[in-house]
Amino acid sequence: MTDCDNKNVRNLNLYFDNAATSWPKPEEVYKAAEIQMRQGCGNPGRSGHTRTLDADRLIYQTREAIAELINVTDPSRIIFALNATDALNIALKGFLSKGDHVLYTAMDHNSVLRPLGRLRRDGVITSTLIPCSETGFPDLDFLEEAYQADTRLLVINHASNVTGTIAPLEKMIKSAHSREVNILVDTAQTAGTVDIDAVAMEIDMLAFTGHKGLLGSTGTGGLYVRKGIDLAPLREGGTGSQSELDMHPEAMPERLEAGTINNTGLAALLEGLNFIKQRGVAAIREHEIDIRTYLYEQLQSIPVVKLHGPSDSYSASCIVSFTINGADCGEIGYVLESSYGILCRTGLHCAPLAHKAINTFPEGTVRLSPGFFTSKEDIDFLVSALKDIAALAES
Ligand SMILES: Cc1ncc(COP(=O)(O)O)c(C=O)c1O
C-alpha cells in the first residue's frame, strides 16, 4: 500500500485481490513456513538423515492432504509443480502429441492459451475454441458439434478468473467421455473453495495452485493425473532415487517431478489444507456465496456500475467484475488504492478471450475478489468508496 493521508482510509490493506493470490493466510501457514526454513530444511529423498526424512514425510503428508481434498485414494497420482501454470504445461505438453486436436474454451487463462498457442505454432496440434456467453458459460451446443475424429483433449477452466463463472463440469465431462476424449480441468480458482470429487466426476487430469483458495504460499501447485494416463515428463533430473541410471524414473510421482521440491512452500500449503479441512469446503463455499451475493447486490445499487458475470452467486466463484461507462479501469484501481487503501486488480487478468466473450476487450474490467477473511463491513467500505468514484465519473 502506498502512503496515503486521506482520512477515509480505514485499513491500509483492504484486500480484494484473492483471485490473484489469497491474503491474509491462516496464522498457522505463516508459522509453518518459518519453522520449516529455520528447523526443517532437509533435502527430501536425498540423504538418510533426520531432516531429509522429515522433509520426505512433510511432502508425503501434503500429497495425502491434496488427494483427500479431491477424493483421490492414491497420493502418488498427485505431483507437485511451481504453480498452476507449470502444472498445466506439464499436462498439455506431456499429454498431447503430433496430430492431436484439442478443445478449449474462451474462459481459459493464458496458462492454457499460451502453451496451446505454442503447440499449434510448432505444428503439433490443431484446436477449436468453444465460445462462451456474455456471462461466461461455454456454449454446450457448439461443443457437441466441435469433436473431430482426432480430438484427444477438452480443457475446462472450472471457474473463470474474470467473472467467476463456474463451468458445467459434469455435463462437459460426460460429453467428452462419450467420445473417448480426455479432460484437463484448471481448478486455479476453485480448489479449496468449491467441492471437487475428481474420482466421482471422472476427471482425467486436474491442475491446482497452492497460493489462492488453498491458502498456501506462492511457488506451489500441482497436478492430479488419474491412473492409466502416462504423461511424458517435461523435466528430467535428480530425484534422489535410481541415481545410477541416466533415465528419469518412470514411476509416479517422481516421473513428473525433478529437482528439489519446495518444502518450505509445501509446509505452508499443508497448513492451508489443514485449515480448509477443519472449516470444511462446504462451509467456506457457503461463506463465499454469502459475501459475493452481498457485494453483487450492493454494486447493483450504483446506477453507472455495469456488472459482468453471473448474477446468481451459486454459479460463480467469489469474484465480481465491473466497469463504469467511460471510466478507465486502471484509473479506478489507482483511486481505490491511493485514496481508500483498497487493493484489487484491473485490466485483462491474463484472460483476453474471456474479455472478448463478455465484451470488455481490450479495456478489461475492475475485478473484486473477496476471500474467506473478508467481512461485510469491508464490503460496505468498498461500496461507499465506489459510490464516491461513480459520482465523480458521472459529474
Ligand atoms: C483460471 C486460472 N488458471 C491458471 C492460473 C495460473 O495460476 P498460477 O499463478 O498458480 O500459475 C490462474 C491465476 O490467476 C487462473 O486464475
Short mmCIF file of C-alpha atoms and ligand atoms in Angstrom, two decimals:
data_model
loop_
_atom_site.label_atom_id
_atom_site.label_comp_id
_atom_site.label_asym_id
_atom_site.label_seq_id
_atom_site.Cartn_x
_atom_site.Cartn_y
_atom_site.Cartn_z
CA MET A 1 0.00 0.00 0.00
CA THR A 2 1.33 3.43 -0.92
CA ASP A 3 1.46 6.21 1.65
CA CYS A 4 -1.88 7.84 1.89
CA ASP A 5 -3.13 10.65 4.08
CA ASN A 6 -6.79 10.51 3.08
CA LYS A 7 -8.87 10.29 6.26
CA ASN A 8 -11.19 7.82 4.52
CA VAL A 9 -8.51 5.16 4.77
CA ARG A 10 -9.81 2.76 7.37
CA ASN A 11 -7.37 -0.04 6.82
CA LEU A 12 -4.16 0.19 4.86
CA ASN A 13 -4.58 -3.10 3.04
CA LEU A 14 -8.20 -3.75 2.43
CA TYR A 15 -7.55 -6.70 0.20
CA PHE A 16 -9.92 -7.54 -2.66
CA ASP A 17 -7.47 -9.49 -4.82
CA ASN A 18 -7.82 -13.06 -3.58
CA ALA A 19 -8.26 -14.37 -7.14
CA ALA A 20 -4.66 -13.30 -7.79
CA THR A 21 -3.34 -14.72 -4.54
CA SER A 22 -5.11 -15.12 -1.21
CA TRP A 23 -4.37 -12.88 1.74
CA PRO A 24 -4.30 -12.98 4.69
CA LYS A 25 -3.36 -16.59 5.33
CA PRO A 26 -4.29 -18.52 8.46
CA GLU A 27 -1.71 -17.85 11.21
CA GLU A 28 -0.52 -21.50 11.10
CA VAL A 29 0.51 -21.06 7.45
CA TYR A 30 2.96 -18.26 8.29
CA LYS A 31 4.31 -20.21 11.27
CA ALA A 32 4.82 -23.44 9.30
CA ALA A 33 6.88 -21.68 6.60
CA GLU A 34 9.10 -20.10 9.21
CA ILE A 35 9.59 -23.30 11.18
CA GLN A 36 10.38 -25.22 8.00
CA MET A 37 13.01 -22.66 6.95
CA ARG A 38 14.57 -22.49 10.39
CA GLN A 39 14.45 -26.11 11.51
CA GLY A 40 13.33 -28.33 8.62
CA CYS A 41 15.32 -27.59 5.54
CA GLY A 42 16.45 -31.14 4.70
CA ASN A 43 16.55 -32.08 1.02
CA PRO A 44 13.74 -34.63 0.61
CA GLY A 45 14.76 -38.05 -0.69
CA ARG A 46 18.43 -37.12 -0.99
CA SER A 47 20.07 -38.39 2.22
CA GLY A 48 19.22 -40.70 5.08
CA HIS A 49 19.42 -38.21 7.96
CA THR A 50 16.61 -36.94 10.13
CA ARG A 51 15.98 -33.68 8.32
CA THR A 52 15.73 -35.39 4.96
CA LEU A 53 13.33 -37.96 6.35
CA ASP A 54 11.25 -35.19 7.95
CA ALA A 55 11.12 -33.34 4.62
CA ASP A 56 10.05 -36.58 2.89
CA ARG A 57 7.28 -37.06 5.44
CA LEU A 58 6.08 -33.49 5.02
CA ILE A 59 5.85 -33.86 1.24
CA TYR A 60 4.02 -37.15 1.55
CA GLN A 61 1.55 -35.67 4.05
CA THR A 62 0.88 -32.74 1.70
CA ARG A 63 0.32 -35.17 -1.19
CA GLU A 64 -2.11 -37.08 1.02
CA ALA A 65 -3.94 -33.89 2.03
CA ILE A 66 -4.41 -32.80 -1.61
CA ALA A 67 -5.53 -36.32 -2.55
CA GLU A 68 -8.06 -36.28 0.31
CA LEU A 69 -9.35 -32.83 -0.72
CA ILE A 70 -10.25 -34.07 -4.20
CA ASN A 71 -11.17 -37.58 -3.00
CA VAL A 72 -8.33 -39.46 -4.69
CA THR A 73 -7.17 -42.60 -2.87
CA ASP A 74 -3.65 -42.92 -4.30
CA PRO A 75 -1.48 -39.89 -3.33
CA SER A 76 1.23 -40.95 -5.82
CA ARG A 77 -1.07 -39.65 -8.57
CA ILE A 78 -0.58 -36.10 -7.20
CA ILE A 79 2.58 -34.36 -8.40
CA PHE A 80 3.91 -31.02 -7.19
CA ALA A 81 4.82 -28.18 -9.51
CA LEU A 82 5.70 -24.48 -9.28
CA ASN A 83 2.12 -23.24 -9.67
CA ALA A 84 -0.98 -23.95 -11.79
CA THR A 85 0.74 -22.61 -14.92
CA ASP A 86 3.55 -25.12 -14.51
CA ALA A 87 1.08 -27.95 -13.85
CA LEU A 88 -0.94 -27.04 -16.96
CA ASN A 89 2.25 -27.02 -19.06
CA ILE A 90 3.21 -30.44 -17.68
CA ALA A 91 -0.25 -31.77 -18.55
CA LEU A 92 -0.61 -30.23 -22.01
CA LYS A 93 2.93 -30.83 -23.25
CA GLY A 94 3.15 -34.28 -21.65
CA PHE A 95 -0.21 -35.49 -22.96
CA LEU A 96 -0.52 -34.08 -26.47
CA SER A 97 1.36 -35.40 -29.45
CA LYS A 98 1.58 -34.74 -33.18
CA GLY A 99 -1.77 -34.75 -34.93
CA ASP A 100 -3.92 -34.29 -31.82
CA HIS A 101 -6.93 -31.96 -31.84
CA VAL A 102 -7.80 -30.04 -28.65
CA LEU A 103 -10.97 -28.29 -27.49
CA TYR A 104 -10.72 -25.35 -25.09
CA THR A 105 -12.97 -22.51 -24.04
CA ALA A 106 -12.98 -18.73 -24.24
CA MET A 107 -12.77 -18.55 -20.44
CA ASP A 108 -9.33 -20.20 -20.38
CA HIS A 109 -6.40 -18.36 -18.80
CA ASN A 110 -3.16 -17.60 -20.65
CA SER A 111 -1.63 -20.53 -18.75
CA VAL A 112 -3.69 -22.70 -21.13
CA LEU A 113 -3.94 -20.37 -24.14
CA ARG A 114 -0.19 -19.81 -24.48
CA PRO A 115 1.01 -23.44 -24.22
CA LEU A 116 -1.73 -24.37 -26.72
CA GLY A 117 -0.57 -21.50 -28.96
CA ARG A 118 3.00 -22.82 -28.80
CA LEU A 119 1.91 -26.36 -29.67
CA ARG A 120 -0.20 -25.02 -32.54
CA ARG A 121 2.60 -22.85 -33.95
CA ASP A 122 5.03 -25.78 -33.70
CA GLY A 123 2.65 -27.84 -35.84
CA VAL A 124 1.96 -30.38 -33.08
CA ILE A 125 -1.78 -29.82 -32.55
CA THR A 126 -4.87 -28.28 -34.07
CA SER A 127 -7.56 -26.83 -31.82
CA THR A 128 -11.08 -25.44 -31.70
CA LEU A 129 -12.22 -22.69 -29.35
CA ILE A 130 -15.59 -23.21 -27.64
CA PRO A 131 -17.27 -19.79 -27.42
CA CYS A 132 -18.81 -18.57 -24.16
CA SER A 133 -21.84 -16.43 -23.38
CA GLU A 134 -21.72 -12.85 -22.13
CA THR A 135 -21.82 -14.21 -18.59
CA GLY A 136 -19.02 -16.69 -19.27
CA PHE A 137 -20.83 -20.02 -19.76
CA PRO A 138 -19.46 -22.32 -22.51
CA ASP A 139 -21.76 -22.95 -25.48
CA LEU A 140 -22.60 -26.63 -24.98
CA ASP A 141 -24.39 -26.94 -28.35
CA PHE A 142 -21.24 -25.70 -30.08
CA LEU A 143 -19.20 -28.22 -28.06
CA GLU A 144 -21.37 -31.11 -29.28
CA GLU A 145 -20.56 -30.20 -32.89
CA ALA A 146 -16.85 -29.49 -32.32
CA TYR A 147 -15.49 -33.01 -31.80
CA GLN A 148 -13.36 -34.49 -34.57
CA ALA A 149 -12.01 -37.98 -35.11
CA ASP A 150 -8.61 -36.82 -33.81
CA THR A 151 -9.91 -34.88 -30.76
CA ARG A 152 -7.98 -36.10 -27.69
CA LEU A 153 -8.47 -33.47 -25.03
CA LEU A 154 -11.04 -30.99 -23.70
CA VAL A 155 -9.60 -28.32 -21.39
CA ILE A 156 -12.05 -26.77 -18.93
CA ASN A 157 -11.49 -23.79 -16.69
CA HIS A 158 -13.54 -24.76 -13.64
CA ALA A 159 -14.16 -21.10 -12.75
CA SER A 160 -13.26 -18.00 -14.71
CA ASN A 161 -10.80 -15.65 -13.06
CA VAL A 162 -12.57 -12.76 -14.83
CA THR A 163 -16.25 -13.34 -13.99
CA GLY A 164 -16.14 -16.25 -11.52
CA THR A 165 -18.46 -18.23 -13.82
CA ILE A 166 -18.41 -21.91 -12.85
CA ALA A 167 -18.36 -24.19 -15.89
CA PRO A 168 -20.93 -27.04 -16.09
CA LEU A 169 -18.18 -29.56 -15.39
CA GLU A 170 -20.27 -32.73 -15.17
CA LYS A 171 -22.07 -32.09 -18.46
CA MET A 172 -18.84 -31.24 -20.28
CA ILE A 173 -17.02 -34.29 -18.91
CA LYS A 174 -19.91 -36.57 -19.87
CA SER A 175 -19.95 -35.09 -23.36
CA ALA A 176 -16.18 -35.58 -23.84
CA HIS A 177 -16.01 -39.05 -22.32
CA SER A 178 -18.85 -40.28 -24.51
CA ARG A 179 -16.41 -39.63 -27.41
CA GLU A 180 -13.40 -41.07 -25.53
CA VAL A 181 -11.92 -37.60 -25.25
CA ASN A 182 -9.91 -36.91 -22.08
CA ILE A 183 -10.37 -33.96 -19.72
CA LEU A 184 -7.98 -31.48 -18.16
CA VAL A 185 -9.57 -29.23 -15.51
CA ASP A 186 -7.95 -26.00 -14.35
CA THR A 187 -9.00 -25.53 -10.71
CA ALA A 188 -6.83 -22.47 -10.02
CA GLN A 189 -9.94 -20.53 -8.95
CA THR A 190 -11.84 -23.34 -7.20
CA ALA A 191 -9.53 -25.73 -5.32
CA GLY A 192 -10.26 -25.25 -1.62
CA THR A 193 -13.42 -23.19 -2.15
CA VAL A 194 -15.64 -25.39 -4.35
CA ASP A 195 -16.16 -29.09 -3.67
CA ILE A 196 -14.37 -31.30 -6.23
CA ASP A 197 -14.51 -35.09 -6.31
CA ALA A 198 -12.04 -35.98 -9.05
CA VAL A 199 -12.96 -39.67 -8.96
CA ALA A 200 -16.76 -39.34 -8.93
CA MET A 201 -16.54 -36.66 -11.63
CA GLU A 202 -14.19 -38.89 -13.65
CA ILE A 203 -11.63 -36.13 -14.12
CA ASP A 204 -8.55 -37.34 -16.03
CA MET A 205 -6.17 -34.52 -15.10
CA LEU A 206 -6.63 -31.65 -12.67
CA ALA A 207 -4.26 -28.71 -12.20
CA PHE A 208 -4.27 -26.76 -8.91
CA THR A 209 -2.38 -23.87 -7.40
CA GLY A 210 -1.30 -23.59 -3.78
CA HIS A 211 -1.48 -19.84 -3.25
CA LYS A 212 -5.14 -18.98 -3.90
CA GLY A 213 -8.04 -20.90 -2.36
CA LEU A 214 -5.69 -23.46 -0.79
CA LEU A 215 -4.28 -20.62 1.34
CA GLY A 216 -0.64 -21.64 0.95
CA SER A 217 2.31 -19.74 -0.45
CA THR A 218 3.30 -18.77 -3.98
CA GLY A 219 5.64 -21.22 -5.68
CA THR A 220 3.38 -24.22 -5.04
CA GLY A 221 0.85 -26.05 -7.16
CA GLY A 222 0.47 -29.37 -8.86
CA LEU A 223 -1.37 -31.85 -10.98
CA TYR A 224 -3.57 -34.87 -10.39
CA VAL A 225 -3.17 -37.48 -13.12
CA ARG A 226 -5.55 -40.42 -12.97
CA LYS A 227 -4.20 -43.94 -13.18
CA GLY A 228 -3.99 -45.04 -16.81
CA ILE A 229 -2.75 -41.68 -18.11
CA ASP A 230 1.02 -41.61 -18.61
CA LEU A 231 2.43 -38.17 -19.34
CA ALA A 232 5.82 -37.67 -20.98
CA PRO A 233 7.92 -35.72 -18.44
CA LEU A 234 8.56 -32.05 -19.20
CA ARG A 235 11.67 -32.04 -16.98
CA GLU A 236 14.14 -34.74 -16.03
CA GLY A 237 16.91 -34.75 -13.44
CA GLY A 238 17.64 -35.55 -9.83
CA THR A 239 15.04 -37.36 -7.77
CA GLY A 240 17.23 -39.00 -5.13
CA SER A 241 16.16 -42.42 -6.45
CA GLN A 242 17.76 -44.73 -9.09
CA SER A 243 20.77 -42.38 -9.26
CA GLU A 244 22.83 -44.96 -11.17
CA LEU A 245 20.60 -44.61 -14.27
CA ASP A 246 20.71 -41.87 -16.90
CA MET A 247 16.96 -42.39 -17.31
CA HIS A 248 14.46 -40.47 -15.21
CA PRO A 249 12.35 -42.83 -13.01
CA GLU A 250 9.11 -43.94 -14.66
CA ALA A 251 7.03 -44.39 -11.54
CA MET A 252 4.73 -41.67 -10.24
CA PRO A 253 5.16 -39.20 -8.65
CA GLU A 254 8.91 -38.98 -9.50
CA ARG A 255 8.08 -39.38 -13.19
CA LEU A 256 6.77 -35.81 -13.30
CA GLU A 257 8.90 -34.23 -10.56
CA ALA A 258 12.59 -33.38 -10.96
CA GLY A 259 14.91 -31.38 -8.72
CA THR A 260 14.45 -30.28 -5.13
CA ILE A 261 10.84 -29.77 -4.14
CA ASN A 262 9.74 -26.52 -2.44
CA ASN A 263 9.30 -28.00 1.03
CA THR A 264 9.01 -24.59 2.69
CA GLY A 265 6.10 -23.80 0.37
CA LEU A 266 4.58 -27.22 0.97
CA ALA A 267 4.84 -26.82 4.76
CA ALA A 268 2.73 -23.67 4.37
CA LEU A 269 0.38 -25.38 1.94
CA LEU A 270 -0.17 -28.30 4.32
CA GLU A 271 -1.34 -25.86 6.99
CA GLY A 272 -3.63 -24.18 4.45
CA LEU A 273 -5.08 -27.61 3.66
CA ASN A 274 -5.49 -28.40 7.37
CA PHE A 275 -7.36 -25.12 7.85
CA ILE A 276 -9.68 -25.96 4.92
CA LYS A 277 -10.28 -29.45 6.31
CA GLN A 278 -11.18 -28.06 9.74
CA ARG A 279 -13.59 -25.47 8.34
CA GLY A 280 -14.91 -27.72 5.57
CA VAL A 281 -15.08 -26.80 1.87
CA ALA A 282 -18.90 -26.64 2.08
CA ALA A 283 -18.77 -24.02 4.86
CA ILE A 284 -16.11 -22.00 3.01
CA ARG A 285 -18.24 -22.09 -0.15
CA GLU A 286 -21.33 -21.01 1.79
CA HIS A 287 -19.45 -18.04 3.25
CA GLU A 288 -18.14 -17.04 -0.18
CA ILE A 289 -21.60 -17.28 -1.78
CA ASP A 290 -22.93 -15.10 1.02
CA ILE A 291 -20.30 -12.37 0.63
CA ARG A 292 -20.40 -12.45 -3.20
CA THR A 293 -24.19 -12.08 -3.10
CA TYR A 294 -23.86 -9.15 -0.70
CA LEU A 295 -21.16 -7.48 -2.82
CA TYR A 296 -23.09 -8.03 -6.07
CA GLU A 297 -26.31 -6.59 -4.63
CA GLN A 298 -24.54 -3.55 -3.19
CA LEU A 299 -22.84 -2.83 -6.51
CA GLN A 300 -26.15 -3.23 -8.36
CA SER A 301 -27.43 -0.24 -6.40
CA ILE A 302 -24.87 2.06 -8.09
CA PRO A 303 -26.51 3.02 -11.42
CA VAL A 304 -23.36 3.67 -13.51
CA VAL A 305 -21.71 0.41 -12.48
CA LYS A 306 -22.05 -2.36 -15.07
CA LEU A 307 -21.58 -5.84 -13.63
CA HIS A 308 -20.19 -8.69 -15.71
CA GLY A 309 -20.70 -12.38 -14.97
CA PRO A 310 -23.47 -14.39 -13.31
CA SER A 311 -25.90 -12.54 -11.03
CA ASP A 312 -26.52 -15.81 -9.19
CA SER A 313 -23.58 -16.37 -6.84
CA TYR A 314 -24.26 -20.13 -6.75
CA SER A 315 -22.99 -20.14 -10.35
CA ALA A 316 -19.77 -18.29 -9.61
CA SER A 317 -16.63 -18.34 -7.52
CA CYS A 318 -16.04 -15.36 -5.25
CA ILE A 319 -15.33 -12.80 -8.00
CA VAL A 320 -17.26 -9.74 -9.18
CA SER A 321 -16.02 -7.85 -12.25
CA PHE A 322 -17.38 -4.44 -13.20
CA THR A 323 -16.87 -1.44 -15.44
CA ILE A 324 -18.05 2.15 -15.15
CA ASN A 325 -19.09 3.51 -18.52
CA GLY A 326 -16.38 5.73 -19.96
CA ALA A 327 -14.04 5.38 -16.97
CA ASP A 328 -10.59 3.83 -17.28
CA CYS A 329 -10.35 0.61 -15.21
CA GLY A 330 -6.70 1.23 -14.30
CA GLU A 331 -7.62 4.66 -13.02
CA ILE A 332 -10.44 3.25 -10.88
CA GLY A 333 -7.96 0.76 -9.38
CA TYR A 334 -5.46 3.53 -8.77
CA VAL A 335 -8.01 5.74 -6.96
CA LEU A 336 -9.26 2.78 -4.91
CA GLU A 337 -5.75 2.17 -3.63
CA SER A 338 -4.38 5.70 -3.35
CA SER A 339 -7.46 7.28 -1.81
CA TYR A 340 -9.08 4.39 0.08
CA GLY A 341 -6.39 1.76 0.67
CA ILE A 342 -8.35 -0.84 -1.31
CA LEU A 343 -6.39 -3.36 -3.39
CA CYS A 344 -7.97 -5.00 -6.43
CA ARG A 345 -6.98 -6.00 -9.98
CA THR A 346 -7.76 -4.18 -13.20
CA GLY A 347 -7.29 -4.94 -16.92
CA LEU A 348 -7.42 -8.24 -18.78
CA HIS A 349 -6.40 -10.59 -15.93
CA CYS A 350 -4.37 -12.83 -18.31
CA ALA A 351 -7.59 -14.00 -19.98
CA PRO A 352 -8.07 -11.97 -23.20
CA LEU A 353 -10.60 -14.32 -24.81
CA ALA A 354 -12.84 -14.13 -21.75
CA HIS A 355 -13.00 -10.35 -22.20
CA LYS A 356 -13.88 -10.80 -25.86
CA ALA A 357 -16.74 -13.10 -24.75
CA ILE A 358 -18.10 -10.64 -22.19
CA ASN A 359 -17.49 -7.60 -24.42
CA THR A 360 -14.88 -5.89 -22.26
CA PHE A 361 -11.91 -6.30 -24.60
CA PRO A 362 -9.41 -4.57 -24.75
CA GLU A 363 -10.08 -2.30 -21.77
CA GLY A 364 -10.83 -5.14 -19.34
CA THR A 365 -12.65 -4.82 -16.02
CA VAL A 366 -12.11 -3.94 -12.41
CA ARG A 367 -12.05 -7.26 -10.58
CA LEU A 368 -13.03 -7.55 -6.93
CA SER A 369 -12.25 -10.86 -5.30
CA PRO A 370 -13.10 -11.09 -1.61
CA GLY A 371 -11.85 -14.12 0.28
CA PHE A 372 -12.52 -16.22 3.33
CA PHE A 373 -11.43 -13.43 5.69
CA THR A 374 -13.41 -10.62 4.01
CA SER A 375 -16.26 -9.23 6.13
CA LYS A 376 -19.46 -7.43 5.14
CA GLU A 377 -18.01 -4.37 6.88
CA ASP A 378 -15.07 -4.47 4.41
CA ILE A 379 -17.59 -4.63 1.56
CA ASP A 380 -19.55 -1.67 2.96
CA PHE A 381 -16.36 0.42 2.97
CA LEU A 382 -15.52 -0.66 -0.59
CA VAL A 383 -19.03 0.12 -1.84
CA SER A 384 -19.02 3.57 -0.25
CA ALA A 385 -15.66 4.27 -1.97
CA LEU A 386 -17.11 3.12 -5.30
CA LYS A 387 -20.15 5.35 -4.81
CA ASP A 388 -17.78 8.33 -4.46
CA ILE A 389 -15.86 7.25 -7.59
CA ALA A 390 -19.07 6.66 -9.57
CA ALA A 391 -20.33 10.12 -8.60
CA LEU A 392 -17.08 11.63 -9.88
CA ALA A 393 -17.38 9.62 -13.13
CA GLU A 394 -20.93 10.92 -13.60
CA SER A 395 -20.05 14.56 -12.95
C1 LIG B 1 -8.03 -19.70 -14.07
C2 LIG B 1 -6.58 -19.62 -13.80
N1 LIG B 1 -5.76 -20.56 -14.31
C3 LIG B 1 -4.44 -20.55 -14.08
C4 LIG B 1 -3.86 -19.56 -13.32
C5 LIG B 1 -2.39 -19.59 -13.08
O1 LIG B 1 -2.13 -19.83 -11.73
P1 LIG B 1 -0.65 -19.69 -11.15
O2 LIG B 1 -0.46 -18.24 -10.86
O3 LIG B 1 -0.66 -20.51 -9.92
O4 LIG B 1 0.27 -20.18 -12.17
C6 LIG B 1 -4.65 -18.56 -12.77
C7 LIG B 1 -4.06 -17.47 -11.99
O5 LIG B 1 -4.60 -16.43 -11.79
C8 LIG B 1 -6.05 -18.60 -13.01
O6 LIG B 1 -6.85 -17.69 -12.49
#
